[in-house]
XYZ file of C-alpha atoms in Angstrom:
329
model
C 0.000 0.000 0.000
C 1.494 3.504 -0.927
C 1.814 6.076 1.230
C -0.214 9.370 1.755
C 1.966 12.413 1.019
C 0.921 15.474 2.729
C 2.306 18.561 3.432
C 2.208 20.667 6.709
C -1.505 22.090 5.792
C -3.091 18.577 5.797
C -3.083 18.676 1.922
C -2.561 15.549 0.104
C -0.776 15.473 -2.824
C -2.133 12.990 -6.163
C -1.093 14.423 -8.919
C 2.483 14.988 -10.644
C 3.486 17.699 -13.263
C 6.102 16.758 -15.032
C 8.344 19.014 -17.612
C 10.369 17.116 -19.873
C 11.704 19.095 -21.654
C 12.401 23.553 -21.274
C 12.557 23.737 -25.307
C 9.678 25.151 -27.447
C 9.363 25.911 -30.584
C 6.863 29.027 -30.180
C 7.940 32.264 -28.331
C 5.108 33.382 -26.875
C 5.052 37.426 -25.416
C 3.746 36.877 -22.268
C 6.596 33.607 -21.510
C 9.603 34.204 -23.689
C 11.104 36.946 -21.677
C 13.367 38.276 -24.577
C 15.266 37.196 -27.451
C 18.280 36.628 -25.128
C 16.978 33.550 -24.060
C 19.067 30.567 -23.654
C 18.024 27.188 -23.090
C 18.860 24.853 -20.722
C 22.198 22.513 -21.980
C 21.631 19.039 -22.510
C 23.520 17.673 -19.378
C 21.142 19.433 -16.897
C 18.273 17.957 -18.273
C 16.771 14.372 -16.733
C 16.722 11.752 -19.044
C 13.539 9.573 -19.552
C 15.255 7.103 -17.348
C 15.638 9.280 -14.468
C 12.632 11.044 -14.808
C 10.606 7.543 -14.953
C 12.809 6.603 -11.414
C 10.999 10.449 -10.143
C 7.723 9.216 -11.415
C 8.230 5.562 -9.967
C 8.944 7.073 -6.389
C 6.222 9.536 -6.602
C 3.291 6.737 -7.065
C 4.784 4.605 -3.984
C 4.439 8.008 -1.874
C 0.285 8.231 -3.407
C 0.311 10.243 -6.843
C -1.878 8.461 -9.149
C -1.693 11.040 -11.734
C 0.980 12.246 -13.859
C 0.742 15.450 -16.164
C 3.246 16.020 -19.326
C 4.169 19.313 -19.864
C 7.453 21.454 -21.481
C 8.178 23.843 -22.938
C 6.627 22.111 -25.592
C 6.512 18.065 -24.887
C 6.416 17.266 -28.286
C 9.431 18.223 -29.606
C 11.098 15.942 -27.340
C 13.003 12.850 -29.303
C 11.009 9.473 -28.282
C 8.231 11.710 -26.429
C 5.567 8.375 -26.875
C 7.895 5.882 -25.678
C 7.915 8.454 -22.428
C 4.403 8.494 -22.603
C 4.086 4.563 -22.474
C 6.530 3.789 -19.670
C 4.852 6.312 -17.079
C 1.707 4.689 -18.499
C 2.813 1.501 -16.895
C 3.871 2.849 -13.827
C 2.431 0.867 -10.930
C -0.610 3.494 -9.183
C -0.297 6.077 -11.758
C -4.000 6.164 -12.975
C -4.308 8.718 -15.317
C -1.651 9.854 -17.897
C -2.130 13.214 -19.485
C -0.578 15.833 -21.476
C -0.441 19.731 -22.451
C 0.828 20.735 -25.677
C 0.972 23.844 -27.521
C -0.793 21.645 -30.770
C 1.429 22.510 -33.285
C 2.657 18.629 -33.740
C -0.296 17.170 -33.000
C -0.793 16.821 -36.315
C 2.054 14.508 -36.765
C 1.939 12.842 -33.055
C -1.828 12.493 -32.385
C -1.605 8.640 -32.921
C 1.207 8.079 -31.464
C -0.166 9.657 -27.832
C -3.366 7.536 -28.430
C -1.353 4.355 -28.695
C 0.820 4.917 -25.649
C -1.887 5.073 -23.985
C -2.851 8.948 -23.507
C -6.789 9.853 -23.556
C -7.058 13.563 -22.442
C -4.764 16.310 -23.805
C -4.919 20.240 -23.407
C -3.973 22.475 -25.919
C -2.769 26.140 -25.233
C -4.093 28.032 -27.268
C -5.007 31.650 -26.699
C -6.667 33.213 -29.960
C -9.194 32.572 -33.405
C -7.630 34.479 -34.943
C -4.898 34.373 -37.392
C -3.296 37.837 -37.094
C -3.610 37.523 -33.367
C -2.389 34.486 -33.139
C 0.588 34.803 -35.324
C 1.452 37.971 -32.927
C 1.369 35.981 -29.533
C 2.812 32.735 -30.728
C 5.957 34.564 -32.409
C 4.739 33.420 -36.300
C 2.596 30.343 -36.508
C 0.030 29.270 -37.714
C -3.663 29.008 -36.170
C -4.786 26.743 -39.583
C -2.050 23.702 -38.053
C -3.233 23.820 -34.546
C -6.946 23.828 -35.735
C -5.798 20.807 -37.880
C -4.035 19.224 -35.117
C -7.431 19.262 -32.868
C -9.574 17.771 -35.287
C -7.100 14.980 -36.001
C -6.387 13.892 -32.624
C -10.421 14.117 -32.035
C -10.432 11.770 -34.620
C -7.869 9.327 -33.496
C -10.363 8.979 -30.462
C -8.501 11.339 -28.128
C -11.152 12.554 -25.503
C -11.693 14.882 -23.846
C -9.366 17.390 -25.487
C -9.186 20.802 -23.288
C -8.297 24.030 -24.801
C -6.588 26.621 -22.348
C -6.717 30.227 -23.176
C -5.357 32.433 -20.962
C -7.901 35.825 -21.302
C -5.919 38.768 -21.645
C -7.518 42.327 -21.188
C -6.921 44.061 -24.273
C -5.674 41.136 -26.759
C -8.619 38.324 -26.727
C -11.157 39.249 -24.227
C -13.575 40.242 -27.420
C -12.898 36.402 -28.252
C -14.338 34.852 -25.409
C -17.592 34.080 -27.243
C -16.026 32.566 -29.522
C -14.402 30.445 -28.029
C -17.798 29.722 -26.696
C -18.792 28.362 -29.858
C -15.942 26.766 -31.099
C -16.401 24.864 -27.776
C -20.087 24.061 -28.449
C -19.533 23.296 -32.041
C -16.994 20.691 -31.818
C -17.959 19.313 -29.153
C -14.457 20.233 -26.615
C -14.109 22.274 -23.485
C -12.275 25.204 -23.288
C -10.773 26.737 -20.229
C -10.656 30.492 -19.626
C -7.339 31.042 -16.716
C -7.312 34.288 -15.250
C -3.643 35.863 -16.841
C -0.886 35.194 -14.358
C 2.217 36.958 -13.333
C 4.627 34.127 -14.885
C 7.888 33.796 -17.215
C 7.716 37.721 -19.079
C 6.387 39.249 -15.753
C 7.221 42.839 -17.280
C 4.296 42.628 -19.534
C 1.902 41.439 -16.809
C -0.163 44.011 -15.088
C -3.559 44.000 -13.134
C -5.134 45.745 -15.286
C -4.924 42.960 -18.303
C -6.710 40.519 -15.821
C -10.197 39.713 -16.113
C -11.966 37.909 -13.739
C -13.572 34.460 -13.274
C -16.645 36.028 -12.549
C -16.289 38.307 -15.572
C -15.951 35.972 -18.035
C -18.783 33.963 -16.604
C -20.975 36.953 -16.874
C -20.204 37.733 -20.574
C -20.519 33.982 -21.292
C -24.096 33.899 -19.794
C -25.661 36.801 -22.358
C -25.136 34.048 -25.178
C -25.286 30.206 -23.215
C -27.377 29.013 -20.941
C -24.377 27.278 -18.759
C -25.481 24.102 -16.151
C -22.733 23.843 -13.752
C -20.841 20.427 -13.678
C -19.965 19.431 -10.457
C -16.443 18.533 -10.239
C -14.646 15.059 -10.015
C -11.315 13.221 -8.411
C -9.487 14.178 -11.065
C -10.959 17.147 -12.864
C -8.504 20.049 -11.656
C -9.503 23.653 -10.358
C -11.778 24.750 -13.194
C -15.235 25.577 -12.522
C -16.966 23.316 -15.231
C -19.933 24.270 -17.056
C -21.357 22.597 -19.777
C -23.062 24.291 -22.942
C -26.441 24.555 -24.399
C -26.126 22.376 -27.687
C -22.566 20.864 -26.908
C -19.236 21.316 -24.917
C -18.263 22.966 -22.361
C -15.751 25.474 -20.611
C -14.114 25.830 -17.247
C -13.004 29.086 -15.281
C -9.670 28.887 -13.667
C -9.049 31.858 -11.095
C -5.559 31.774 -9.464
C -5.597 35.651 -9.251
C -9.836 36.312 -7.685
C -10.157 33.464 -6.122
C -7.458 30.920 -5.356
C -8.107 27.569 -4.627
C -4.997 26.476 -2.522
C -6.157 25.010 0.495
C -7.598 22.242 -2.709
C -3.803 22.066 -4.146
C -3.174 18.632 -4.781
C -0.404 19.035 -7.650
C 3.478 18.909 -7.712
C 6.274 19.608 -10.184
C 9.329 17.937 -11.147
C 11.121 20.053 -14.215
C 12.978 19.405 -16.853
C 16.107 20.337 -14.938
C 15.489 18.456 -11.585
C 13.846 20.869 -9.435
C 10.693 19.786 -7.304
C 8.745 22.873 -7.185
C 5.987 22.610 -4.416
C 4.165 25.279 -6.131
C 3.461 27.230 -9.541
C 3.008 30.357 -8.189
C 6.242 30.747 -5.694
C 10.191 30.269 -6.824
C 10.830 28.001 -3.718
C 12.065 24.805 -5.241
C 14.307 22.283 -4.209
C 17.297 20.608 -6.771
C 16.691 16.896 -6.557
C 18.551 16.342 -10.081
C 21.769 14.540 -8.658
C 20.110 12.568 -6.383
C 17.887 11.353 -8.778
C 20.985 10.376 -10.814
C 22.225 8.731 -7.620
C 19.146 6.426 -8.028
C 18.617 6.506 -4.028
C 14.450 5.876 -3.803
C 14.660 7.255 -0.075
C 16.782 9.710 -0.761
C 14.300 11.219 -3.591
C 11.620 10.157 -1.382
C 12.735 12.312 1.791
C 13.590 15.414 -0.601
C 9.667 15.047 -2.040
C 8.660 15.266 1.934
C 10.384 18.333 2.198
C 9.882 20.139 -0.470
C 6.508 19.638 0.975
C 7.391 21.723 4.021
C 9.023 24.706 2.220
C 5.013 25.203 0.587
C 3.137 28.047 1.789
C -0.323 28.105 2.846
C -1.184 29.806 -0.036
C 0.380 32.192 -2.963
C 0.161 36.204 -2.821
C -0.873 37.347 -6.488
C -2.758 39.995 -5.012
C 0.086 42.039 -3.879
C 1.454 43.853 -7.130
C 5.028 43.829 -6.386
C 4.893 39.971 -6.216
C 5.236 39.901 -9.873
C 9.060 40.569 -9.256
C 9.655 37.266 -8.002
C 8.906 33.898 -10.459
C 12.333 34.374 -12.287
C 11.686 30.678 -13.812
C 9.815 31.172 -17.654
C 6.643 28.710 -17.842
C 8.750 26.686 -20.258
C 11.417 25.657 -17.565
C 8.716 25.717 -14.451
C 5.905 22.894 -16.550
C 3.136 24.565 -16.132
């Protein structure tokens, strides 16, 4: 029998986030902090063994779900053989991933066959101008194609997250709406956060949970969908004629004290949470190949968690340092 991880707040932990990988092949504005950038070097990456040995030692100590993120996952050599082996992991339930869709077109069968059911796809604009802007040149017409084709290859549910941005796509919320309801996928609204290219993140640009919901509700009739074991922190609703979307509110209303989710990234770190820089190098002693070792540095990154983040205070923006692409997501 595995045991319960908790941390200090009586919070147990299920579910594993996993970054294999800081490279991407978009540069989104609002991650990419400049064209500076430099990407991690090969030899501080984990391999797939190592991070399989993480994964292993995280379902004896109770996660039962594991979470593939990047940077972008796909552009990581072998990515479905990955897929596959944490698959088979004794306890791990549920394997999932997030992509940014542009190879789904080429990988969508490969993820079904390893095993993968539910994907997300970022994706934060319709339209192709917009989109082009944000993503640093590519194109909405592959990522659209990339959707339909993994639908096809019986992929299900497939969740697209848009993060709503105050100026930029908040006149796109309905439709996203209906490109929700019309094939048949949920989309996610997330509040924008104060992550990777903080110095284009400000207050103003965020609009609320309860905003969205509001302009949502003079087009759809929404039914709330009570939530699951394993649905996340969106507040579901489902659609009048098909789909559904989700509100995710880290800035007006956290949902901490429900935090079940921790990070391993690309480079070693376990970080406790998304929201806070505190992390804890675990990379060499994963390479060591100790299981209590790694097991007693998982307990205490558990103890170096806060109660709960502090987006609200403006200045806090200062502090992640880490881009998206080398914290997971």
């Amino acid at each position: 029998m595995s045991e319960e991880l908790k941390d200090k707040f009586g919070r147990s932990y299920k579910y594993l986030r996993i970054s294999v990988t800081d490279r991407c092949n978009f540069k989104c504005k609002y991650c990419i902090p400049n064209d500076d950038f430099r990407y991690l070097s090969h030899n501080k990456i984990l391999s797939y063994e190592e991070m399989l040995l993480a994964a292993d030692v995280f379902a004896q100590l109770g996660v039962n779900k594991v979470r593939i993120t990047g940077g972008e996952p796909l552009v990581r050599k072998n990515i479905s053989f990955f897929l596959k082996k944490v698959k088979d992991i004794p306890g791990i339930r549920e394997v999932t991933l997030t992509t940014n869709g542009s190879l789904l077109h080429k990988f969508a069968k490969d993820i079904h066959e390893a095993g993968i059911n539910r994907i997300n796809v970022s994706l934060d604009s319709l339209r192709e101008d917009r989109y082009s802007f944000i993503t640093g040149g590519f194109d909405l017409k592959t990522i659209i194609n990339g959707i339909n084709i993994a639908k096809k290859e019986g992929i299900k549910p497939i969740k697209v997250n848009t993060v709503v941005i105050r100026g930029f796509n908040d006149d796109e919320i309905i439709d996203f709406c209906d490109f929700a309801a019309n094939n048949d996928i949920v989309v996610r609204f997330i509040e924008f956060m104060p992550i990777g290219n903080s110095a284009g993140w400000h207050k103003d640009n965020i609009v609320t949970g309860k905003e969205i919901i509001d302009i949502i509700s003079k087009k759809y009739s929404l039914e709330k969908v009570e939530r699951k074991e394993m649905d996340g922190p969106a507040k579901n609703f489902k659609l009048a004629g098909g789909g559904m979307v989700g509100v995710i509110t880290p800035i007006s209303q956290h949902f901490c004290s429900e935090c079940d989710k921790i990070r391993l990234t690309a480079d070693g770190k376990i970080r406790p949470c998304l929201l806070s820089d505190d992390e804890i190098d675990v990379r060499e002693i994963i390479r060591s190949g100790s299981t209590e070792d790694i097991k007693n540095k998982i307990r205490e990154s558990l103890n170096i968690k806060q109660e709960e983040h502090h987006l609200s205070n403006r200045s806090c923006r200062e502090l992640y340092k880490r881009t998206m692409s080398r914290i997971g997501g």
